[in-house]
PDB file of C-alpha atoms and ligand atoms in Angstrom:
ATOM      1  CA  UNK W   3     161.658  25.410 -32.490  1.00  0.00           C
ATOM      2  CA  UNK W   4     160.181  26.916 -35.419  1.00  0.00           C
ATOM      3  CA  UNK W   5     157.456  26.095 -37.207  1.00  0.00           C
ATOM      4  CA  UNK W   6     155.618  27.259 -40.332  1.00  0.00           C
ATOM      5  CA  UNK W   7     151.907  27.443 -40.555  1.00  0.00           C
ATOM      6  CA  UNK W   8     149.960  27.513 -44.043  1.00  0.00           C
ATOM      7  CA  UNK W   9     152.538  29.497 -45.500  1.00  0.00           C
ATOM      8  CA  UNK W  10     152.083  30.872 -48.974  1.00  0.00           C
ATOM      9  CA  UNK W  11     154.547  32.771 -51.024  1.00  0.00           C
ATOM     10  CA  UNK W  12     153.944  34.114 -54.727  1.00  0.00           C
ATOM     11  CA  UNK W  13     156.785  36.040 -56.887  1.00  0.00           C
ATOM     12  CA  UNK W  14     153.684  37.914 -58.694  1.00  0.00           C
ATOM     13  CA  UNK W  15     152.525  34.963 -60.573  1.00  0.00           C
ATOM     14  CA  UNK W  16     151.162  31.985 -59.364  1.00  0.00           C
ATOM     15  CA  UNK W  17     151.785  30.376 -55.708  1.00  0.00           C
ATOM     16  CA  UNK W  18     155.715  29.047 -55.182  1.00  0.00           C
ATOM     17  CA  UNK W  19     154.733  28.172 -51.916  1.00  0.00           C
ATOM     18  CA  UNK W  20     151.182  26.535 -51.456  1.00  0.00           C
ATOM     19  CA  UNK W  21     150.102  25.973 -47.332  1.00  0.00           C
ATOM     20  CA  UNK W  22     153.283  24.789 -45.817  1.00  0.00           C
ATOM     21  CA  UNK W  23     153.238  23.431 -42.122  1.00  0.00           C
ATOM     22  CA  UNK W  24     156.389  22.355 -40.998  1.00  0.00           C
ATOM     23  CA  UNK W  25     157.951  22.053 -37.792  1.00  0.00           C
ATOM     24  CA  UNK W  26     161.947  22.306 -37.115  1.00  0.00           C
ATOM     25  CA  UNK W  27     163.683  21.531 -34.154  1.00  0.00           C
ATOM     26  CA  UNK W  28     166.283  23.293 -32.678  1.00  0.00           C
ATOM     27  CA  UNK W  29     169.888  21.268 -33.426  1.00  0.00           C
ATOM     28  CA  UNK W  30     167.949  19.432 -36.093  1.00  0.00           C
ATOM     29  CA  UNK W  31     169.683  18.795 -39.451  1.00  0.00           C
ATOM     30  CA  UNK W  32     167.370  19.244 -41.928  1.00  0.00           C
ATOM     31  CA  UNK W  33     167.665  17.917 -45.980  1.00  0.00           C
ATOM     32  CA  UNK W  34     165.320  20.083 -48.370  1.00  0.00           C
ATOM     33  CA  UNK W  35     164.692  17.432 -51.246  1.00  0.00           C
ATOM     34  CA  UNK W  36     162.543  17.907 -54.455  1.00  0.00           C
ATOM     35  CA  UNK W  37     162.846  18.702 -57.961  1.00  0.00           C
ATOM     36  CA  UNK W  38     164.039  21.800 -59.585  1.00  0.00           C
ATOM     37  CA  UNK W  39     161.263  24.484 -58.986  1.00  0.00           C
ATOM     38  CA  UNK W  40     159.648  22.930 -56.035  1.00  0.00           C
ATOM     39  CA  UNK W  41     160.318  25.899 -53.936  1.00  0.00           C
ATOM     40  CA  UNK W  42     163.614  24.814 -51.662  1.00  0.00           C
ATOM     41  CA  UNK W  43     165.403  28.438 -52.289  1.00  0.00           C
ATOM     42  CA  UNK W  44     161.980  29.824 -52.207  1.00  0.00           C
ATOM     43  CA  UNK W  45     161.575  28.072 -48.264  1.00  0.00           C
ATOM     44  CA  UNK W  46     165.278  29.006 -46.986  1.00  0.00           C
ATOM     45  CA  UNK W  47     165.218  32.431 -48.363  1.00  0.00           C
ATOM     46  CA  UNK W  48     161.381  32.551 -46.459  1.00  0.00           C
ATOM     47  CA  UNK W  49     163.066  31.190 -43.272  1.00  0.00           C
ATOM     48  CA  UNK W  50     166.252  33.716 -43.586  1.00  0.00           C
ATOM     49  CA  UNK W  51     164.138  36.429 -43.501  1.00  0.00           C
ATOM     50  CA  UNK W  52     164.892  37.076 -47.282  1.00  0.00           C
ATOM     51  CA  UNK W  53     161.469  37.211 -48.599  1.00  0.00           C
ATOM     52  CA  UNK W  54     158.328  37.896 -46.780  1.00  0.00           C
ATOM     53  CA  UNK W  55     155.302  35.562 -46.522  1.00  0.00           C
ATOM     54  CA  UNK W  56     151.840  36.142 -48.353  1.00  0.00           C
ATOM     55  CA  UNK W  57     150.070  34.421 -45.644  1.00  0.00           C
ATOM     56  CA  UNK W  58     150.507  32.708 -42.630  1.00  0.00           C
ATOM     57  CA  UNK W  59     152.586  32.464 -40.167  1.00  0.00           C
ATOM     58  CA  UNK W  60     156.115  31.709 -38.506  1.00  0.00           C
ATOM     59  CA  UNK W  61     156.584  31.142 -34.968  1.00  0.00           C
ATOM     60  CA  UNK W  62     159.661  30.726 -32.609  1.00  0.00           C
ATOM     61  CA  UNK W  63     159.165  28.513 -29.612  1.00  0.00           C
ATOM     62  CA  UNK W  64     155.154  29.614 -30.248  1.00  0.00           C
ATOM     63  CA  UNK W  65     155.869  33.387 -30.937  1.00  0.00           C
ATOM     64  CA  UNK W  66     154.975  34.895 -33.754  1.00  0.00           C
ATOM     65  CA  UNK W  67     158.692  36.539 -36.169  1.00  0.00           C
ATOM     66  CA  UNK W  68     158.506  38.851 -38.752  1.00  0.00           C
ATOM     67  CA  UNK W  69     161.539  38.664 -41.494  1.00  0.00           C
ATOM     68  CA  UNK W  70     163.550  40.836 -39.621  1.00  0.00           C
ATOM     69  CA  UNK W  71     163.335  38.720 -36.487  1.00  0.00           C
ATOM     70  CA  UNK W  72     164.356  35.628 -38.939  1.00  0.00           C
ATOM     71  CA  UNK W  73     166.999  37.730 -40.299  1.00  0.00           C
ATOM     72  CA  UNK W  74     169.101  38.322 -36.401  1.00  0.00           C
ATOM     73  CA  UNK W  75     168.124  34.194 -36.107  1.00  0.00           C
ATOM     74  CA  UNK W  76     169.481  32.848 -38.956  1.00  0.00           C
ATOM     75  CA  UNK W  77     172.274  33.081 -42.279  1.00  0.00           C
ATOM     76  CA  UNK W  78     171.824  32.318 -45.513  1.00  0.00           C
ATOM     77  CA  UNK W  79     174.725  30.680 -47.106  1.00  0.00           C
ATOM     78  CA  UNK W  80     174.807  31.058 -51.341  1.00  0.00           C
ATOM     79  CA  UNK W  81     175.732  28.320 -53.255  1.00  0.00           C
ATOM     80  CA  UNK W  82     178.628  29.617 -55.179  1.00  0.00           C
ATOM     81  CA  UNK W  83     180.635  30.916 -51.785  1.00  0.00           C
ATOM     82  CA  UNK W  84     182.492  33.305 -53.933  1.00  0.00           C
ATOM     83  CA  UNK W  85     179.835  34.837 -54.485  1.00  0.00           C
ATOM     84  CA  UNK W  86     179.916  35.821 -50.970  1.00  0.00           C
ATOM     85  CA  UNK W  87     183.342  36.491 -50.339  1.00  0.00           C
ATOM     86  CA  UNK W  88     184.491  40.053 -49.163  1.00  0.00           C
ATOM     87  CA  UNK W  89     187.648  40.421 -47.545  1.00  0.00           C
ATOM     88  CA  UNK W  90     191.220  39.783 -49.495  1.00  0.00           C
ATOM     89  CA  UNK W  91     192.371  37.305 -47.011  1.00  0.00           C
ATOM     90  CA  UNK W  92     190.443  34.600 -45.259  1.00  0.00           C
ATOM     91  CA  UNK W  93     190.896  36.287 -41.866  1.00  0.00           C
ATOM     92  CA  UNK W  94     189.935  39.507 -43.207  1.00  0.00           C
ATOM     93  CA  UNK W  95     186.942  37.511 -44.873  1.00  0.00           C
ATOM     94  CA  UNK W  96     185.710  35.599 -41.735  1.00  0.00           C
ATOM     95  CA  UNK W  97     186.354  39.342 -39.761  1.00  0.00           C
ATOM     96  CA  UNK W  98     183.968  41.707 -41.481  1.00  0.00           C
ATOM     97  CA  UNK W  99     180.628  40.840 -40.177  1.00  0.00           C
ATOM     98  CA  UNK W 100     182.321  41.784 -36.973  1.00  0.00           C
ATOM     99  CA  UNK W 101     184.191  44.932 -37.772  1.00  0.00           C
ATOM    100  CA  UNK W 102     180.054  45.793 -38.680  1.00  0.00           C
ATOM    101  CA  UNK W 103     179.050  45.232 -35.313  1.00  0.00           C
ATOM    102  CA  UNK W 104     181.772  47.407 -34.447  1.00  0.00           C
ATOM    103  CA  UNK W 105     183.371  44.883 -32.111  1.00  0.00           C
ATOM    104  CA  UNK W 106     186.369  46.007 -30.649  1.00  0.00           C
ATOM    105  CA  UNK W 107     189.818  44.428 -32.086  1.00  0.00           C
ATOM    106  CA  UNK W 108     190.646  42.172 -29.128  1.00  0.00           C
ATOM    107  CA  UNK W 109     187.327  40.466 -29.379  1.00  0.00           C
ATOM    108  CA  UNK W 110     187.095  40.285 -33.213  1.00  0.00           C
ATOM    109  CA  UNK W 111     190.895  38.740 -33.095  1.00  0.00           C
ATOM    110  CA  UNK W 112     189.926  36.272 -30.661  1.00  0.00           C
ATOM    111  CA  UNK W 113     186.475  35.044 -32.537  1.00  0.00           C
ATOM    112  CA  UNK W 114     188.253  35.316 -36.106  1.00  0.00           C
ATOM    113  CA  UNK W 115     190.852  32.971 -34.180  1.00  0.00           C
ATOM    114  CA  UNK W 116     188.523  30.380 -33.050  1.00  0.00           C
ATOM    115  CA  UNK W 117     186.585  30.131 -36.629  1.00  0.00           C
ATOM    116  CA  UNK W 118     190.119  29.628 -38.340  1.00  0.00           C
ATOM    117  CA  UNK W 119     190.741  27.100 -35.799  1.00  0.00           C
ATOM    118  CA  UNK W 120     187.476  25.500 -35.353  1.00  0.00           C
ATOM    119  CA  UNK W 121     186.805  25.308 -39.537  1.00  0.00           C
ATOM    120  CA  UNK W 122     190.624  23.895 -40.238  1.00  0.00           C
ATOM    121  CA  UNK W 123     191.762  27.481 -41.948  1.00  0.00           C
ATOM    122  CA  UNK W 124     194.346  28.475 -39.870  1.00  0.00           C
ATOM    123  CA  UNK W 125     196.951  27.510 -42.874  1.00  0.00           C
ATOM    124  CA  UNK W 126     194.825  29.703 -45.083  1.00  0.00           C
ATOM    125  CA  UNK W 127     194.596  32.723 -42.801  1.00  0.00           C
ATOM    126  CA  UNK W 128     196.422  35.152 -44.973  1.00  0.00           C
ATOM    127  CA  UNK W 129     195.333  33.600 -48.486  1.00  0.00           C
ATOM    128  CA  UNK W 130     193.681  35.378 -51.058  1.00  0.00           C
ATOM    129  CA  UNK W 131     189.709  33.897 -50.354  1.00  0.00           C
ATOM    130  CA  UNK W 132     189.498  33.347 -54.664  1.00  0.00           C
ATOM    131  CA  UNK W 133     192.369  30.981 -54.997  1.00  0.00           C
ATOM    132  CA  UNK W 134     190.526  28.815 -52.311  1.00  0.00           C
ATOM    133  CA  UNK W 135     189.428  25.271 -53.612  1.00  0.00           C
ATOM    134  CA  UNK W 136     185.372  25.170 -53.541  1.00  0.00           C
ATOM    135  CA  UNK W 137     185.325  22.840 -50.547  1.00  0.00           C
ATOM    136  CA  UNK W 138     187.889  25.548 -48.728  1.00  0.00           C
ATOM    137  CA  UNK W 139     185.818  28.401 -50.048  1.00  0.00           C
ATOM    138  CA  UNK W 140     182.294  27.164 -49.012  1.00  0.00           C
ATOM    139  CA  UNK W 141     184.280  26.259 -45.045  1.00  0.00           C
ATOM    140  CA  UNK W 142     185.248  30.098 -45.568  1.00  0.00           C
ATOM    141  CA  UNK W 143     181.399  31.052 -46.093  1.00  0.00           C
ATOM    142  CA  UNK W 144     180.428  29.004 -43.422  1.00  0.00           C
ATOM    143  CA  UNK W 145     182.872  30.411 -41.143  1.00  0.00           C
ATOM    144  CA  UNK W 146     182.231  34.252 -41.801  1.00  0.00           C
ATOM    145  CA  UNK W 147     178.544  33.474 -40.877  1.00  0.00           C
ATOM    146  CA  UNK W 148     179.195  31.511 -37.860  1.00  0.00           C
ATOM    147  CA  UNK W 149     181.157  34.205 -36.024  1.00  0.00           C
ATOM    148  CA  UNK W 150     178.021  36.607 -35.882  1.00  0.00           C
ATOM    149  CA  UNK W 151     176.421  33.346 -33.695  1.00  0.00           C
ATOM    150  CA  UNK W 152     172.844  32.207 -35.860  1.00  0.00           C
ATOM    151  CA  UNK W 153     171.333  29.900 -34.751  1.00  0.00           C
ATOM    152  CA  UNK W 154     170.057  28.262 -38.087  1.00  0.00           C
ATOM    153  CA  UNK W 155     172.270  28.034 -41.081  1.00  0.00           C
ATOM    154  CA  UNK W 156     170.572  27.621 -44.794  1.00  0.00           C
ATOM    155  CA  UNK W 157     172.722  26.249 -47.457  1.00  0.00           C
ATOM    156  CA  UNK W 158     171.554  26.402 -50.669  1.00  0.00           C
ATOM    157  CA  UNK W 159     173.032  23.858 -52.666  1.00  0.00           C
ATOM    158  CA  UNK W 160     175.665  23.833 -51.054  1.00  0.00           C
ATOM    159  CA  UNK W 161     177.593  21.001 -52.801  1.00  0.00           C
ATOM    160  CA  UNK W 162     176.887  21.894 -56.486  1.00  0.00           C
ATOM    161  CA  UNK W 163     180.545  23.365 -56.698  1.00  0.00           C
ATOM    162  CA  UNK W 164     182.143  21.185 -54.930  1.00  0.00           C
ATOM    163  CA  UNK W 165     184.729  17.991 -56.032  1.00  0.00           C
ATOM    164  CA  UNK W 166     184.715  14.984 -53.493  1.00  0.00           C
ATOM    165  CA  UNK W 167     187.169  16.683 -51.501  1.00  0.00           C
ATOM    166  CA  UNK W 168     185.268  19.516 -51.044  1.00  0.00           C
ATOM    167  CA  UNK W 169     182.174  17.979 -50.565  1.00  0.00           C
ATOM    168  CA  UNK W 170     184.260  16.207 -47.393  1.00  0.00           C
ATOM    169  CA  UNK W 171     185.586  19.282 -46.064  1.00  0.00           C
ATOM    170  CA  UNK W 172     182.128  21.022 -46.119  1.00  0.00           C
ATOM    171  CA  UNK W 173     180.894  17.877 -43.996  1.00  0.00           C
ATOM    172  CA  UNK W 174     183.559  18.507 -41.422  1.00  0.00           C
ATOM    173  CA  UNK W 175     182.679  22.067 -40.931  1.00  0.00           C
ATOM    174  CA  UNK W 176     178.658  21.432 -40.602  1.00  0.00           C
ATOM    175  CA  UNK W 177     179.256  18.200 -38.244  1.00  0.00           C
ATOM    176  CA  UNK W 178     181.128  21.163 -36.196  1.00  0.00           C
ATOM    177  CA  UNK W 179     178.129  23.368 -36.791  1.00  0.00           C
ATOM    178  CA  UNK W 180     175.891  20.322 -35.518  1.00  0.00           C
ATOM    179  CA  UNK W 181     178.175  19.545 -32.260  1.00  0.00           C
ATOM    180  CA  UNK W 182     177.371  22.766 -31.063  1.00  0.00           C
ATOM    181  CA  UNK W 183     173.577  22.485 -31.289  1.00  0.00           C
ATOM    182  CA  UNK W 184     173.419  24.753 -34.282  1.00  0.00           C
ATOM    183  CA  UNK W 185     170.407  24.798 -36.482  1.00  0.00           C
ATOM    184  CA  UNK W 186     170.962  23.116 -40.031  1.00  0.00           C
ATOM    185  CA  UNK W 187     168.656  23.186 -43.514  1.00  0.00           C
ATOM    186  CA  UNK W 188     170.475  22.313 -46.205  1.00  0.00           C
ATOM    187  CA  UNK W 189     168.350  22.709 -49.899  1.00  0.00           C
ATOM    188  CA  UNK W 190     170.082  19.735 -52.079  1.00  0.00           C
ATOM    189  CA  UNK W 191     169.532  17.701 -54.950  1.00  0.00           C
ATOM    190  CA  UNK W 192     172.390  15.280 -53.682  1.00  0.00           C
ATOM    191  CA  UNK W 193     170.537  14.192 -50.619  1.00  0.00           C
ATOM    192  CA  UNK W 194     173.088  11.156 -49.920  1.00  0.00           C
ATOM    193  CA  UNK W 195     176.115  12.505 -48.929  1.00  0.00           C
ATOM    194  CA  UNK W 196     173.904  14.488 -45.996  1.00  0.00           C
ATOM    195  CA  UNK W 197     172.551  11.015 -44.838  1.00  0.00           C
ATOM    196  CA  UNK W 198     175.183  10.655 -42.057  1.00  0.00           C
ATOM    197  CA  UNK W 199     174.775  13.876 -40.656  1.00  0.00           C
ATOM    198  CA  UNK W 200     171.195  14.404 -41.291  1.00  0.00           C
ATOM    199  CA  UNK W 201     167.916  14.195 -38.386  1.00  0.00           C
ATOM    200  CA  UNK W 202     165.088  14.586 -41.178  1.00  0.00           C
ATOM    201  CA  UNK W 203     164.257  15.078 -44.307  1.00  0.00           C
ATOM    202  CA  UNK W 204     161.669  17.466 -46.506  1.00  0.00           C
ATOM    203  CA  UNK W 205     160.342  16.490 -49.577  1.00  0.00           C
ATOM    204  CA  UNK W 206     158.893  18.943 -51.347  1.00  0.00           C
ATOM    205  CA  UNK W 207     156.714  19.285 -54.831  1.00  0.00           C
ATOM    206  CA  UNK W 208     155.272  22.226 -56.393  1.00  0.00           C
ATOM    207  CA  UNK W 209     155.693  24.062 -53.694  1.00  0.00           C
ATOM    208  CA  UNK W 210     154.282  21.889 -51.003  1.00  0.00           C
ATOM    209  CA  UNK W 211     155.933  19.644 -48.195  1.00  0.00           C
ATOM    210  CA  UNK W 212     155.443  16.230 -49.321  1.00  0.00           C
ATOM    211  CA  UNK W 213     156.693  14.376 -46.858  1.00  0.00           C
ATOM    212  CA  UNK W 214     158.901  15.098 -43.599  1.00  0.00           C
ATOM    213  CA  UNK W 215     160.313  12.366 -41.954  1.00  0.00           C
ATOM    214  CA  UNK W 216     163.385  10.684 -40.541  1.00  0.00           C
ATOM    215  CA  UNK W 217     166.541   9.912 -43.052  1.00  0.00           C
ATOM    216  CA  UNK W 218     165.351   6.318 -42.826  1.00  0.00           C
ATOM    217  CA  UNK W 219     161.827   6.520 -43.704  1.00  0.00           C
ATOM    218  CA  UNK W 220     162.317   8.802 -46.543  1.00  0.00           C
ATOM    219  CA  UNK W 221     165.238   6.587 -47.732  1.00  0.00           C
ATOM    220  CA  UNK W 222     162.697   3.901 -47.807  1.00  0.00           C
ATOM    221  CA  UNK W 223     160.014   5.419 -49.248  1.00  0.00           C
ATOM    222  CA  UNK W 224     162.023   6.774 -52.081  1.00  0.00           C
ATOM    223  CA  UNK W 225     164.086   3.762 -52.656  1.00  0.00           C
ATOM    224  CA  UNK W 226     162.309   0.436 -51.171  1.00  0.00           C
ATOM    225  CA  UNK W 227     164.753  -1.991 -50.485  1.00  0.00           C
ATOM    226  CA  UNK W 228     166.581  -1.099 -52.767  1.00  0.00           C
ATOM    227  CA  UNK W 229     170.767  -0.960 -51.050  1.00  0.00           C
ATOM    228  CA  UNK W 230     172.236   2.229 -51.031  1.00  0.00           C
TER     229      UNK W 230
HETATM  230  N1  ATP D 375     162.807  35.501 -58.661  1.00  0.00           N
HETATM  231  C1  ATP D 375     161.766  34.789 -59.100  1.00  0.00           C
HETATM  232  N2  ATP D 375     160.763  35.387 -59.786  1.00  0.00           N
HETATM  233  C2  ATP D 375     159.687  34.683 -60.220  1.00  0.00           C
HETATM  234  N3  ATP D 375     159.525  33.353 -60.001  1.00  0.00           N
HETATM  235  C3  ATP D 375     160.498  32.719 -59.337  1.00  0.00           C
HETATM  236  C4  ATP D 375     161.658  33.393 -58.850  1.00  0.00           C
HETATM  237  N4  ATP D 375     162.447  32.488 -58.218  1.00  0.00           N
HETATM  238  C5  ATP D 375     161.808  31.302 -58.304  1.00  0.00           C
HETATM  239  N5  ATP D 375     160.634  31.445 -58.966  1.00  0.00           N
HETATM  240  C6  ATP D 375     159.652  30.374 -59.208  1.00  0.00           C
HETATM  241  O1  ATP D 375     159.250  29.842 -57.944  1.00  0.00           O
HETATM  242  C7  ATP D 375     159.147  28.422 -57.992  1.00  0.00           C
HETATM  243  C8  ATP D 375     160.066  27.805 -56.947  1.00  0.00           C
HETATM  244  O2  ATP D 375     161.399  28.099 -57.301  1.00  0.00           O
HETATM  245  P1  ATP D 375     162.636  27.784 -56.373  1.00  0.00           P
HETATM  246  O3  ATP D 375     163.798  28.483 -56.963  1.00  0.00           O
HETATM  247  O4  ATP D 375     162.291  28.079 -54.971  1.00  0.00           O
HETATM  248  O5  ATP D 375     162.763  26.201 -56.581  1.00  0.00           O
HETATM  249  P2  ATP D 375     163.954  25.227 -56.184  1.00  0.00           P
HETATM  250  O6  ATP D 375     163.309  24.018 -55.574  1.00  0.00           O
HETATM  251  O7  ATP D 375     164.968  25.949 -55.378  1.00  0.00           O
HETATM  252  O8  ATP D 375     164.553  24.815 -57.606  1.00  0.00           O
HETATM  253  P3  ATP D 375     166.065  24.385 -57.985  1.00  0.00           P
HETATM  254  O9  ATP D 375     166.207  22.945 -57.574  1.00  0.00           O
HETATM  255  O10 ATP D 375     166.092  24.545 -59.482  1.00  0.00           O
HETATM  256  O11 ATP D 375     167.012  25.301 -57.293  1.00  0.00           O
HETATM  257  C9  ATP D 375     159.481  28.025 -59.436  1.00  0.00           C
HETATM  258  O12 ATP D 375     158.271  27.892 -60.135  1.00  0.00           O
HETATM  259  C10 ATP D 375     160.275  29.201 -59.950  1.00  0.00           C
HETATM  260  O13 ATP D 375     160.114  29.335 -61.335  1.00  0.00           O
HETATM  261 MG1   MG D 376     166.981  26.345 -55.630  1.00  0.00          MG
END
């Protein structure tokens, strides 16, 4: 579990992050709601390891991490994925985090093969990653993290490239992701199309949590009655 106590960030001017307390479980699916310049990039990139905290604290299971500690936990997932994209085939893509490690080539061909297989790529495996579709591209990003094993995934808007299609294909691979107990916190300003998959919800507003709560209460308190 991790969990976030009075945490402040600042860029240099002002607070973007003002006392958040939150609490995440592990194998929860968390939505990161709120209006642009709330601080949902600012959160992920705090929880990736990304940025370090003003004040305050971040705990695992009650233990105190540091960013780089965040950083072995956890991938951070851009929302253009080709921005992120560095091998010239998929396979080549979804291998180079492990050729890092220096894995040797047995084990790097037999994770690469379970990512093509597990995401749906394993028609793509020798395309060029930049004449993916969005929804193939972002399942690509996804992928290449998964292989080095986090345990939490941030997505950062992750649908705001993506067609229907794509946004369907993205669902696939994080209901994949969620199967397997993984970690999920998706920032979004298109919270319905999560609602299915999602445990909770955080609202935030200028730079504070708002509200956390199930997908139901926060669909009710945002919308009433009002039918979906
Ligand atoms: N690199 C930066 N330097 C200075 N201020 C920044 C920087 N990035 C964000 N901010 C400020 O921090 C606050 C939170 O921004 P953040 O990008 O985290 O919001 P957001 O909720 O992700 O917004 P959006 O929905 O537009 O993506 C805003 O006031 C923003 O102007
Ligand atoms: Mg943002």
């Amino acid at each position: 579990m991790i969990e976030l106590r009075d945490v402040c960030f600042s860029y240099g001017d002002g607070f973007s992050l003002r006392n958040i307390c939150l609490r995440i479980e592990r194998g929860s699916f968390v939505l990161l709601v709120g209006a642009n310049g709330s601080g949902k990039t600012t959160l992920l990139k705090i929880l990736a390891g990304l940025l370090p905290i003003h004040s305050g604290s971040v705990r695992l299971d009650g233990r105190l991490v540091g960013s780089e500690e965040l950083r072995e936990l956890s991938c951070y997932v851009f929302h253009n994925p080709f921005d992120q994209i560095v091998g010239s085939t998929v396979e080549e893509d979804i291998a180079f985090g492990l050729e890092n490690l220096g894995l040797n080539r047995n084990c790097i061909r037999n994770k690469v093969d379970r990512a093509l297989r597990m995401f749906n790529l394993l028609e793509k495996s020798s395309a060029n990653p930049l004449t993916l579709s969005g929804g193939t591209a972002q399942k690509l990003a996804v992928a290449s993290m998964y292989v080095l094993e986090p345990e939490v995934f941030l997505l950062d808007e992750p649908t705001s490239m993506l067609d229907d299609l794509g946004v369907e294909e993205l669902k696939e691979a994080l209901s994949e992701l969620k199967k397997l107990g993984k970690t999920i916190i998706i920032s979004t300003h298109e919270p319905r199309v999560f609602f299915e998959l999602a445990t909770s919800v955080v609202h935030m507003v200028d730079g504070g949590v708002d509200f956390h709560g199930s997908v139901n209460a926060f669909i009710e308190r945002q919308f009433g009655d009002v039918e979906l």
